[in-house]
Coordinates of C-alpha atoms and ligand atoms in Angstrom, one line a residue:
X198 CA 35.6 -13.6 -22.2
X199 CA 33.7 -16.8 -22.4
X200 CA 29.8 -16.4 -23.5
X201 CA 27.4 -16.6 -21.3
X202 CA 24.9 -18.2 -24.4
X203 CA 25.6 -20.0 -26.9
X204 CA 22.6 -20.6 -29.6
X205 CA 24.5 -23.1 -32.3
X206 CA 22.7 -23.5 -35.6
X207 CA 18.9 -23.8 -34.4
X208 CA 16.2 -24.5 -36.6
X209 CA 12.7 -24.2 -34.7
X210 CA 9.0 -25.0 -35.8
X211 CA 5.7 -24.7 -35.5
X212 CA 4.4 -27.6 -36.5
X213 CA 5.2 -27.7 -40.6
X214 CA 6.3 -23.9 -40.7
X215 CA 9.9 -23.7 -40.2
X216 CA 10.2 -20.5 -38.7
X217 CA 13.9 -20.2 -37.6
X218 CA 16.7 -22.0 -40.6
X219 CA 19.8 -22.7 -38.6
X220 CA 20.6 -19.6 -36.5
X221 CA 23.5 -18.8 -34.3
X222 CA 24.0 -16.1 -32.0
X223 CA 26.3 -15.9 -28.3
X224 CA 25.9 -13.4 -25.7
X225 CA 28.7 -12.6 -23.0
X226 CA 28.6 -11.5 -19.8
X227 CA 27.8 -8.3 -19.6
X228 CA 26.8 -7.5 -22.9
X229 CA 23.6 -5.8 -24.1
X230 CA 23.1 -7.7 -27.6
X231 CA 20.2 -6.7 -29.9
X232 CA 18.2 -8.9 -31.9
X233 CA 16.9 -7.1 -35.3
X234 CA 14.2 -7.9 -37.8
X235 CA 10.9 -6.8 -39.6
X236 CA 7.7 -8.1 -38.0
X237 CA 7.8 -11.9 -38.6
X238 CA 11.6 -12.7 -38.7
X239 CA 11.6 -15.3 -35.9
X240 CA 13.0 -12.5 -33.1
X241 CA 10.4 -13.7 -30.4
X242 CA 10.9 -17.2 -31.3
X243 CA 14.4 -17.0 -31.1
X244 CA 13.4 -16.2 -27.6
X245 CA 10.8 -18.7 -26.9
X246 CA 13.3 -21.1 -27.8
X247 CA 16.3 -20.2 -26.0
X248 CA 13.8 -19.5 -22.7
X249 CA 12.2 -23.4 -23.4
X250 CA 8.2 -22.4 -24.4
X251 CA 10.0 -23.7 -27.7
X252 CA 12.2 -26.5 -28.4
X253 CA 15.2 -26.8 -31.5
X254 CA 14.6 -29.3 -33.8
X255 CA 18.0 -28.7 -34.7
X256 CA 21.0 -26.9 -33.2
X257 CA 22.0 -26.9 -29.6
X258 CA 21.9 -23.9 -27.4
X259 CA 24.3 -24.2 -24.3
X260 CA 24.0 -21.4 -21.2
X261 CA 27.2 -21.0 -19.0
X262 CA 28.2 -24.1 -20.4
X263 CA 25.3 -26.4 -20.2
X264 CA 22.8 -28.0 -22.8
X265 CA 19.2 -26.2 -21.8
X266 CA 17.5 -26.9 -25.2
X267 CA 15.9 -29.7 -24.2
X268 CA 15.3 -28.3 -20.6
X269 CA 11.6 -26.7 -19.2
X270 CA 10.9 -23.5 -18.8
X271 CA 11.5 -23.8 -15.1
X272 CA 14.5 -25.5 -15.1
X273 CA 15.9 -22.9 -17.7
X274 CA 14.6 -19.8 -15.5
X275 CA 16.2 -21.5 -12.4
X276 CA 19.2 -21.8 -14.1
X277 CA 19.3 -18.1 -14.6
X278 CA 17.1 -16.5 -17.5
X279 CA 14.3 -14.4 -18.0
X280 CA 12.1 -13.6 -20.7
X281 CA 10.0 -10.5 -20.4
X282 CA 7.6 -11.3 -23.2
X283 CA 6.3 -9.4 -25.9
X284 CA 3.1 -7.3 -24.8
X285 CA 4.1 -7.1 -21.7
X286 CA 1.3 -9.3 -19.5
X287 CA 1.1 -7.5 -16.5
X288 CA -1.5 -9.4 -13.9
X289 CA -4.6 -6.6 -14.0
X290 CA -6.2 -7.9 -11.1
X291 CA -3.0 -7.6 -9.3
X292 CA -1.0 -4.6 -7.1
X293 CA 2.2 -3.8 -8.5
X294 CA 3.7 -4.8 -5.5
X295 CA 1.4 -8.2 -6.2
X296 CA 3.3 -8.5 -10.0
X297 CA 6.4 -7.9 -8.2
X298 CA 6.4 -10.9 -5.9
X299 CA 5.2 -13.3 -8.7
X300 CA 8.4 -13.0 -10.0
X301 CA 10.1 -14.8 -7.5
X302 CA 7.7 -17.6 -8.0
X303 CA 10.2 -20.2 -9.6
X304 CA 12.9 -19.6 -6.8
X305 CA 12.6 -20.2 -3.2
X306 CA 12.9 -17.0 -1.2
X307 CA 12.9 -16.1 2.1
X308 CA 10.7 -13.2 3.1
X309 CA 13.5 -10.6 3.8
X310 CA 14.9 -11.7 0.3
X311 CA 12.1 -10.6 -1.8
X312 CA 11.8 -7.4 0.8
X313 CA 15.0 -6.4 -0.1
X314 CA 14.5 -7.4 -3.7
X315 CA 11.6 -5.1 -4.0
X316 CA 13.5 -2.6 -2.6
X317 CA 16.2 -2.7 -5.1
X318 CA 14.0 -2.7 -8.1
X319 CA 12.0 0.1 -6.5
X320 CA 15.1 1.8 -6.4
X321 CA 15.5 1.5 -10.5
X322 CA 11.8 2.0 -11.2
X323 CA 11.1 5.2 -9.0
X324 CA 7.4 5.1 -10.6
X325 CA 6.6 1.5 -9.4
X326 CA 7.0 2.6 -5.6
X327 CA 4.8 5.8 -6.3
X328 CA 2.0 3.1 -7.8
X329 CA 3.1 0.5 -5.0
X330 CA -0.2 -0.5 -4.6
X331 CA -2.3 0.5 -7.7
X332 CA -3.9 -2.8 -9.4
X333 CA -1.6 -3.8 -12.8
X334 CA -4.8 -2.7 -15.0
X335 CA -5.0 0.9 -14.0
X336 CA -0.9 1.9 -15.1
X337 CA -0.2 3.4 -18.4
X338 CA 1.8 1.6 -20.9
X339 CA 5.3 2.3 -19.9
X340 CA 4.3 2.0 -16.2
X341 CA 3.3 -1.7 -17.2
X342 CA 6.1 -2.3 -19.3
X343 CA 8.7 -1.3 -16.5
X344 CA 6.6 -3.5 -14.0
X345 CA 7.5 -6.3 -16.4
X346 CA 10.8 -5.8 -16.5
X347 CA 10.9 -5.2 -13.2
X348 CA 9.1 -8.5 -12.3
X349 CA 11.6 -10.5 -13.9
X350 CA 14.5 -9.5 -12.3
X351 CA 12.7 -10.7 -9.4
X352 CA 14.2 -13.9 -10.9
X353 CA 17.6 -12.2 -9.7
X354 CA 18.2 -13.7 -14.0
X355 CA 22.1 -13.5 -14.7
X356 CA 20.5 -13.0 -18.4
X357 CA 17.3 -10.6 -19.1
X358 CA 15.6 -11.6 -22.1
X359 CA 13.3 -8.7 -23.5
X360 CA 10.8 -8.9 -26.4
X361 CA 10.2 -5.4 -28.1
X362 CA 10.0 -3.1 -25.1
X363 CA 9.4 -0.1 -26.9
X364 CA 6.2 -1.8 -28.3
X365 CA 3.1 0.6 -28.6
X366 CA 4.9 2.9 -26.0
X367 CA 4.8 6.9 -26.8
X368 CA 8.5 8.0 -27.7
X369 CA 9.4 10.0 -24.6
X370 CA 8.3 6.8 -23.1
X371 CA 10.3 4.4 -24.9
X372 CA 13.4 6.9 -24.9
X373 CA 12.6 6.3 -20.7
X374 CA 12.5 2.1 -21.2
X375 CA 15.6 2.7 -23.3
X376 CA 17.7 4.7 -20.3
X377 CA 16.5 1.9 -18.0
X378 CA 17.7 -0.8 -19.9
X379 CA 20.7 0.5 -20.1
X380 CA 21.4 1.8 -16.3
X381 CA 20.7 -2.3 -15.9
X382 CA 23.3 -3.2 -17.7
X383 CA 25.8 -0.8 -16.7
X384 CA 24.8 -2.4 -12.9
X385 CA 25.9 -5.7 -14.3
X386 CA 23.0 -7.4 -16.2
X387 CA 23.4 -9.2 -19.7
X388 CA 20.7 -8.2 -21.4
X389 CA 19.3 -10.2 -24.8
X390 CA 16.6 -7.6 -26.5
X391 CA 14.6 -7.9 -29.5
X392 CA 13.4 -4.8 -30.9
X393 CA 12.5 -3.0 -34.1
X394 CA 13.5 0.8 -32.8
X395 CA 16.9 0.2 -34.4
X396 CA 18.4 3.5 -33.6
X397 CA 17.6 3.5 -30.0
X398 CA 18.9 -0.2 -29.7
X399 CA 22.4 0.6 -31.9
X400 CA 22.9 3.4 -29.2
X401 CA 22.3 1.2 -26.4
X402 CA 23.9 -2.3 -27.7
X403 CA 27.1 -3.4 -28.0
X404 CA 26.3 -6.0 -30.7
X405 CA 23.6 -6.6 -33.0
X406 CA 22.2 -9.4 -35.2
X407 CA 19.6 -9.4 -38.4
X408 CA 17.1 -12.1 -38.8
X409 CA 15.5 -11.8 -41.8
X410 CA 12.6 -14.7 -42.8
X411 CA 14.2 -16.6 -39.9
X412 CA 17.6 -17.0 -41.2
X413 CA 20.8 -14.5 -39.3
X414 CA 21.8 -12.4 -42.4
X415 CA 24.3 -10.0 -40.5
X416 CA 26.0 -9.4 -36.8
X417 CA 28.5 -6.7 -36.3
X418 CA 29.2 -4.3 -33.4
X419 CA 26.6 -2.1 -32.9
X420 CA 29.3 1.0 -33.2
X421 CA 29.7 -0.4 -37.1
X422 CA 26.0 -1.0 -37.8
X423 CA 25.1 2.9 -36.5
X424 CA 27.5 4.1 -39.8
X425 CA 26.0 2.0 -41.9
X426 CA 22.9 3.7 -44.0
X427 CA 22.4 0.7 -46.0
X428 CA 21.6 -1.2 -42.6
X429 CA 19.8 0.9 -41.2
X430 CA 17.4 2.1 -44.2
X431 CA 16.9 -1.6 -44.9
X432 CA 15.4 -2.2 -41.5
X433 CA 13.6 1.2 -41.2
X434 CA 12.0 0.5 -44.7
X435 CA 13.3 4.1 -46.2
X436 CA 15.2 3.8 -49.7
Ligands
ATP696 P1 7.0 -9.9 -34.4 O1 7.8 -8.7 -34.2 O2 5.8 -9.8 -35.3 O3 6.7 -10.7 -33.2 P2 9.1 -11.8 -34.9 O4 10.4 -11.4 -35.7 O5 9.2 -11.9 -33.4 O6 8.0 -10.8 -35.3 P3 8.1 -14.4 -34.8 O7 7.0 -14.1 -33.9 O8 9.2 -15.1 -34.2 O9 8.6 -13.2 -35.5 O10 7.5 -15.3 -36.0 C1 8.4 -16.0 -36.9 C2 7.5 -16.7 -37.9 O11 6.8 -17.8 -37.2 C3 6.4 -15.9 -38.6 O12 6.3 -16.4 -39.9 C4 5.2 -16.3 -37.8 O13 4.0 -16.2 -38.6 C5 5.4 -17.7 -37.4 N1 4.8 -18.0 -36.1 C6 5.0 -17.3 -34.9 N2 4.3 -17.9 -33.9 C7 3.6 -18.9 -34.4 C8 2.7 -19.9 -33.9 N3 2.3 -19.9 -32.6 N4 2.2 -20.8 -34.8 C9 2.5 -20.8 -36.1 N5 3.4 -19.9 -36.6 C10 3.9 -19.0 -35.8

């Protein structure tokens, strides 16, 4: 199957910190691929950079076959992905139904389009249609992290970027996000996530990657990474 991403040998910076040394990484359609790492890796700007907030000094990164490093954000979201950022960013002053629609705001839609778009995503998020029309402030955590989700695939994204759902979320919570993200995948979504629950993501991924001090230091299928103690003690800090 041909990928749906290709990120070829990136370096990225912020000003004279290099924080990602000539990373790779491809994503096919349909695939749910994890991105690994301790806190400060260069996960979240390997997403910032694929999704445009960041460009490559180095290294090209090609989506269904076209150059989109040295796109905008809006051209790369038109083009077909989202990035559900880290911490989530929910509008507070806004209804969920409110947070919903702004994610249709790079795309022209008719009315009945987003209508029916709500609908769907109300469909996967049963809790968002109970809170239809509580402000973004008053939801819990999870509530707001399934509104984000759910806001960008008001993108209709052919690619959903994620960074660290789980984050801060209580663990019957996250196990929730977890289900979610993969019921979206099984509907047909290719889903890029960066996380640092490693078990839950090995269970849900097919394939995973390791950034460690911005550089990739392993990939395999997430099936082979799950039997491995060595990986998985390395990332969850246990000897
Ligand atoms: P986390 O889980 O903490 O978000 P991460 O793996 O996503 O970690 P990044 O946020 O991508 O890591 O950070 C990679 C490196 O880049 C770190 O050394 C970080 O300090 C640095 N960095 C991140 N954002 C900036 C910024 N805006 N300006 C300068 N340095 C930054």
């Amino acid at each position: 199957m041909p990928n749906m991403l290709e990120v070829r040998n990136i370096s990225a910076r912020y000003g004279n910190v290099t924080a990602l040394h000539d990373v790779s990484l491809t994503v096919g359609q349909g695939e749910i691929i994890v991105l690994l790492g301790v806190n400060g890796a260069g996960k979240s700007t390997t997403l910032k950079t694929i999704s445009g907030l960041l460009h490559p000094v180095r290294g090209g990164i090609t989506f269904e076959g076209e150059a989109i490093d040295r796109m905008s954000p809006e051209s790369i979201v038109r083009r077909g992905i989202a990035h559900v950022p880290e911490g989530r960013h929910v509008f507070p002053g806004l209804t969920v139904r409110e947070n919903l629609v702004m994610g249709t705001s790079n795309r022209k839609v008719t009315r009945a389009e987003t209508e029916s778009d709500i609908e769907r995503i109300l469909e996967i998020f049963p809790d968002l249609k109970r809170l239809y029309t509580q402000m973004g402030w008053s939801l819990s955590g999870g509530q707001q992290q399934m509104l984000a989700i759910g806001r960008g695939l008001m993108a209709r994204p052919k690619l959903l970027m994620l960074d660290e759902p789980s984050l801060g979320l209580a663990p019957v919570i996250i196990k929730q996000v977890f289900r979610t993200i993969k019921s979206i995948n099984e509907a047909g979504m290719t889903i890029l996530l960066v996380e640092q629950n490693v078990g839950l993501s090995l269970k849900i991924a097919h394939r995973a990657y390791l950034l460690e001090t911005g550089r990739m230091i392993r990939t395999d299928t997430a099936d082979a990474l799950r039997e491995d103690d060595g990986f998985r003690n390395a990332l969850l800090g246990v000897t």
